[in-house]
Amino acid sequence: MSDATSSIIFEHPLNEKMRSWLRIESSLQQLEKQRCLDSQSSSLAFFRTIAELIEILERGEVRSELLKELERQQTKLKHWLSAPNADAAMIHTLTEQLKERSIALSQAPRLGHSIKEDRMINMVRQRLSIPGGCCSFDLPTLHLWLHLPQSSRDQTVKLWLDSLAPLQRALESILGLIRQTAPFTPRIAHNGFFQGNADEADLLRLKLDIDINSLAYPQVSGYKTRFAIRFLPMDSEHGIVPANLSFELACC
């Protein structure tokens, strides 16, 4: 993120599988940014994120849903070949990538099993729910590990994240294609409200300009085909939402 950002994209899932995928994607992105464990605080942030990821992976059939979606996206790409001016070379490349990532995901060990069974992760995970429960006297093993050479910790973290690579790559391909299925189109919210249809869509994406004089954010309610968006001021007491608020919307 940059101070020069002039617009922001909000995403809202329209079904449970997309909700789960966005949460997994967020956790994986955080882990990548947190991978340099050079202090207790950075290490605990990493372990909290990996514990959250384990919980998400335990809740549903993530692998089977991803494999179904990889197959569905390959079928869609085949249909696109018959479209006028279709880029056959790009479609072929994307199809082969989806095939490769589908095979890698199907052949990978049970998702999250490696990190869930890791002794260090398991020890820290058990203490995270206790306020201040990760002090050196609570987790002397972690305290010792944090004093090992940085290269040693880096190698361990690499092994943990490498075990999640088939999941990360499959999800990257799927969400990348879904996000590209619909362009952003201009819309106007009257008195902070907008509603519409999203037939067969999985994801709503809203692009909103950042106006320092009227900071507002979208509160989305919707499921499957119907959705409603209400824009609310960031300052709930003194903020104002313009009577006609322009934004861009993509139903992916």
Coordinates of C-alpha atoms in Angstrom, one line a residue:
M1 CA 0.0 0.0 0.0
S2 CA 1.2 3.5 -0.8
D3 CA 0.4 7.0 0.5
A4 CA -0.1 8.0 -3.2
T5 CA -3.0 5.6 -3.6
S6 CA -6.0 7.4 -5.2
S7 CA -8.5 4.6 -5.2
I8 CA -9.2 1.4 -3.2
I9 CA -10.7 -1.9 -4.2
F10 CA -13.2 -3.7 -1.9
E11 CA -14.1 -7.3 -2.5
H12 CA -17.2 -9.2 -1.3
P13 CA -17.8 -12.9 -1.7
L14 CA -21.2 -14.1 -2.9
N15 CA -20.9 -17.7 -1.7
E16 CA -19.2 -19.6 1.0
K17 CA -16.4 -21.1 -1.1
M18 CA -15.3 -17.7 -2.3
R19 CA -15.4 -16.4 1.3
S20 CA -13.1 -19.3 2.3
W21 CA -10.8 -18.7 -0.7
L22 CA -10.4 -15.0 0.1
R23 CA -9.5 -15.7 3.7
I24 CA -7.0 -18.3 2.7
E25 CA -5.5 -15.9 0.1
S26 CA -5.2 -13.2 2.8
S27 CA -3.5 -15.5 5.2
L28 CA -1.0 -16.7 2.6
Q29 CA -0.2 -13.2 1.6
Q30 CA 0.4 -12.2 5.3
L31 CA 2.6 -15.3 5.8
E32 CA 4.8 -14.3 2.9
K33 CA 5.2 -10.8 4.3
Q34 CA 5.9 -12.1 7.8
R35 CA 8.3 -14.8 6.8
C36 CA 11.4 -13.0 8.2
L37 CA 11.2 -14.0 11.9
D38 CA 13.8 -11.7 13.3
S39 CA 12.1 -10.9 16.7
Q40 CA 9.6 -12.3 19.1
S41 CA 6.9 -9.9 17.9
S42 CA 7.3 -10.7 14.2
S43 CA 7.4 -14.4 15.0
L44 CA 4.2 -14.3 17.0
A45 CA 2.5 -12.5 14.2
F46 CA 3.6 -15.2 11.8
F47 CA 2.4 -18.0 14.2
R48 CA -1.0 -16.3 14.7
T49 CA -1.5 -16.1 11.0
I50 CA -0.5 -19.7 10.4
A51 CA -2.8 -20.9 13.2
E52 CA -5.7 -19.0 11.6
L53 CA -4.9 -20.6 8.3
I54 CA -4.9 -24.1 9.8
E55 CA -8.4 -23.4 11.3
I56 CA -9.7 -22.3 7.9
L57 CA -8.3 -25.4 6.2
E58 CA -9.9 -27.6 8.8
R59 CA -13.4 -26.2 8.2
G60 CA -14.3 -27.6 4.8
E61 CA -13.3 -29.5 1.7
V62 CA -11.0 -26.9 0.4
R63 CA -9.0 -29.2 -1.9
S64 CA -12.0 -30.7 -3.6
E65 CA -13.6 -27.3 -4.2
L66 CA -10.4 -25.9 -5.7
L67 CA -10.0 -29.0 -8.0
K68 CA -13.6 -28.5 -9.2
E69 CA -12.9 -24.9 -9.9
L70 CA -9.7 -25.6 -11.8
E71 CA -11.6 -28.0 -14.0
R72 CA -14.4 -25.5 -14.5
Q73 CA -11.9 -22.8 -15.5
Q74 CA -10.3 -25.1 -18.0
T75 CA -13.7 -25.8 -19.6
K76 CA -14.4 -22.0 -19.8
L77 CA -11.0 -21.5 -21.5
K78 CA -12.0 -24.1 -24.2
H79 CA -15.2 -22.2 -24.9
W80 CA -13.2 -19.0 -25.3
L81 CA -11.2 -20.5 -28.1
S82 CA -14.3 -20.2 -30.3
A83 CA -14.7 -16.5 -29.5
P84 CA -13.8 -13.9 -32.2
N85 CA -10.2 -12.7 -32.0
A86 CA -9.4 -15.1 -29.2
D87 CA -5.7 -15.2 -28.2
A88 CA -5.2 -19.0 -28.8
A89 CA -1.6 -19.0 -27.5
M90 CA -2.5 -17.3 -24.2
I91 CA -5.5 -19.6 -23.7
H92 CA -3.3 -22.6 -24.3
T93 CA -0.7 -21.3 -21.9
L94 CA -3.4 -20.7 -19.2
T95 CA -4.9 -24.1 -19.8
E96 CA -1.6 -25.9 -19.4
Q97 CA -0.9 -23.9 -16.2
L98 CA -4.3 -24.9 -14.8
K99 CA -3.6 -28.5 -15.6
E100 CA -0.2 -28.4 -13.9
R101 CA -1.5 -26.8 -10.8
S102 CA -4.5 -29.2 -10.6
I103 CA -2.1 -32.2 -10.8
A104 CA 0.2 -30.6 -8.1
L105 CA -2.7 -29.9 -5.8
S106 CA -4.3 -33.4 -6.2
Q107 CA -1.0 -35.1 -5.5
A108 CA -0.1 -32.9 -2.5
P109 CA -0.4 -34.3 1.0
R110 CA -3.5 -33.3 3.0
L111 CA -3.7 -29.5 3.0
G112 CA -2.3 -28.0 6.2
H113 CA -1.3 -31.4 7.6
S114 CA 2.5 -30.6 7.5
I115 CA 2.2 -27.3 9.4
K116 CA -0.5 -28.6 11.8
E117 CA 1.8 -31.5 12.9
D118 CA 4.9 -29.4 13.2
R119 CA 6.1 -29.5 16.8
M120 CA 7.1 -25.8 17.0
I121 CA 3.9 -24.5 15.3
N122 CA 1.8 -26.8 17.5
M123 CA 3.4 -25.6 20.7
V124 CA 3.0 -22.0 19.9
R125 CA -0.6 -22.5 18.6
Q126 CA -1.7 -24.0 21.9
R127 CA -0.5 -20.9 23.8
L128 CA -1.9 -18.2 21.4
S129 CA -5.4 -18.2 23.0
I130 CA -3.8 -17.4 26.4
P131 CA -3.3 -13.6 27.0
G132 CA 0.5 -13.1 27.1
G133 CA 0.9 -16.9 27.0
C134 CA 4.0 -16.8 24.7
C135 CA 6.5 -15.4 27.2
S136 CA 9.9 -17.1 27.4
F137 CA 8.9 -19.0 30.6
D138 CA 5.8 -20.3 28.7
L139 CA 7.6 -21.3 25.6
P140 CA 11.3 -21.8 26.3
T141 CA 11.7 -23.8 23.1
L142 CA 10.6 -20.8 21.1
H143 CA 12.8 -18.5 23.1
L144 CA 15.8 -20.7 22.2
W145 CA 14.8 -21.1 18.6
L146 CA 14.6 -17.3 18.2
H147 CA 18.2 -17.1 19.3
L148 CA 19.4 -19.5 16.6
P149 CA 21.1 -18.0 13.4
Q150 CA 18.6 -16.2 11.1
S151 CA 19.6 -18.6 8.3
S152 CA 18.4 -21.5 10.4
R153 CA 15.0 -20.0 11.0
D154 CA 14.7 -18.9 7.3
Q155 CA 15.2 -22.5 6.2
T156 CA 12.5 -23.8 8.6
V157 CA 10.0 -21.1 7.5
K158 CA 10.8 -21.9 3.8
L159 CA 9.9 -25.6 4.5
W160 CA 6.6 -24.6 6.1
L161 CA 5.7 -22.3 3.2
D162 CA 6.8 -24.7 0.5
S163 CA 4.3 -27.2 1.9
L164 CA 1.6 -24.7 1.1
A165 CA 2.8 -23.9 -2.4
P166 CA 0.4 -26.2 -4.3
L167 CA -2.5 -24.5 -2.4
Q168 CA -1.1 -21.0 -3.0
R169 CA -0.5 -21.6 -6.8
A170 CA -3.9 -23.2 -7.4
L171 CA -5.7 -20.4 -5.6
E172 CA -3.6 -17.7 -7.4
S173 CA -4.7 -19.1 -10.8
I174 CA -8.3 -19.4 -9.8
L175 CA -8.7 -16.0 -8.2
G176 CA -6.7 -14.3 -10.9
L177 CA -9.0 -15.7 -13.7
I178 CA -12.2 -14.9 -11.7
R179 CA -11.1 -11.3 -11.1
Q180 CA -10.6 -10.9 -14.8
T181 CA -14.0 -12.2 -15.9
A182 CA -15.7 -8.8 -15.6
P183 CA -14.4 -5.2 -16.2
F184 CA -15.1 -2.4 -13.8
T185 CA -18.1 -0.3 -14.9
P186 CA -19.1 3.1 -13.6
R187 CA -22.0 3.2 -11.1
I188 CA -23.7 5.8 -8.9
A189 CA -25.0 5.2 -5.4
H190 CA -28.0 7.5 -4.6
N191 CA -28.0 8.7 -1.0
G192 CA -25.4 6.1 -0.3
F193 CA -27.4 3.1 -1.6
F194 CA -27.1 0.8 -4.6
Q195 CA -28.6 -2.6 -5.4
G196 CA -28.3 -5.0 -8.4
N197 CA -28.2 -8.5 -9.7
A198 CA -25.1 -10.7 -10.1
D199 CA -26.2 -13.8 -12.0
E200 CA -23.7 -16.7 -11.7
A201 CA -21.1 -14.4 -10.1
D202 CA -18.9 -15.4 -7.3
L203 CA -17.4 -12.1 -6.3
L204 CA -18.2 -8.4 -6.2
R205 CA -15.4 -5.9 -6.7
L206 CA -15.9 -2.2 -5.9
K207 CA -13.4 0.5 -6.8
L208 CA -13.8 3.7 -4.9
D209 CA -11.8 6.9 -5.2
I210 CA -10.3 8.1 -1.9
D211 CA -11.7 11.6 -1.2
I212 CA -10.2 12.9 2.0
N213 CA -13.2 15.2 2.4
S214 CA -15.8 12.5 2.4
L215 CA -14.2 9.2 3.3
A216 CA -16.8 6.4 2.9
Y217 CA -16.7 2.6 2.8
P218 CA -19.2 0.0 1.3
Q219 CA -21.2 -2.3 3.5
V220 CA -22.3 -5.1 1.2
S221 CA -25.1 -7.6 1.8
G222 CA -25.9 -10.2 -0.8
Y223 CA -25.9 -13.8 -1.6
K224 CA -25.9 -15.6 -5.0
T225 CA -27.7 -13.3 -7.4
R226 CA -29.0 -10.3 -5.4
F227 CA -26.9 -7.8 -3.6
A228 CA -27.2 -4.4 -2.0
I229 CA -24.5 -1.9 -1.2
R230 CA -24.7 0.9 1.4
F231 CA -21.9 3.4 1.7
L232 CA -21.2 4.7 5.2
P233 CA -19.0 7.5 6.4
M234 CA -15.7 6.5 8.0
D235 CA -16.4 9.2 10.7
S236 CA -19.8 7.9 11.9
E237 CA -20.5 11.1 13.9
H238 CA -19.5 13.9 11.5
G239 CA -18.8 12.2 8.2
I240 CA -21.0 12.8 5.1
V241 CA -21.7 10.5 2.2
P242 CA -22.3 12.4 -1.1
A243 CA -25.9 12.3 -2.4
N244 CA -24.6 10.9 -5.7
L245 CA -21.5 8.8 -5.0
S246 CA -19.6 7.5 -8.0
F247 CA -17.8 4.2 -7.9
E248 CA -16.9 1.3 -10.2
L249 CA -18.3 -2.2 -9.9
A250 CA -17.3 -5.6 -11.3
C251 CA -19.5 -8.7 -10.9
C252 CA -17.0 -11.6 -11.4

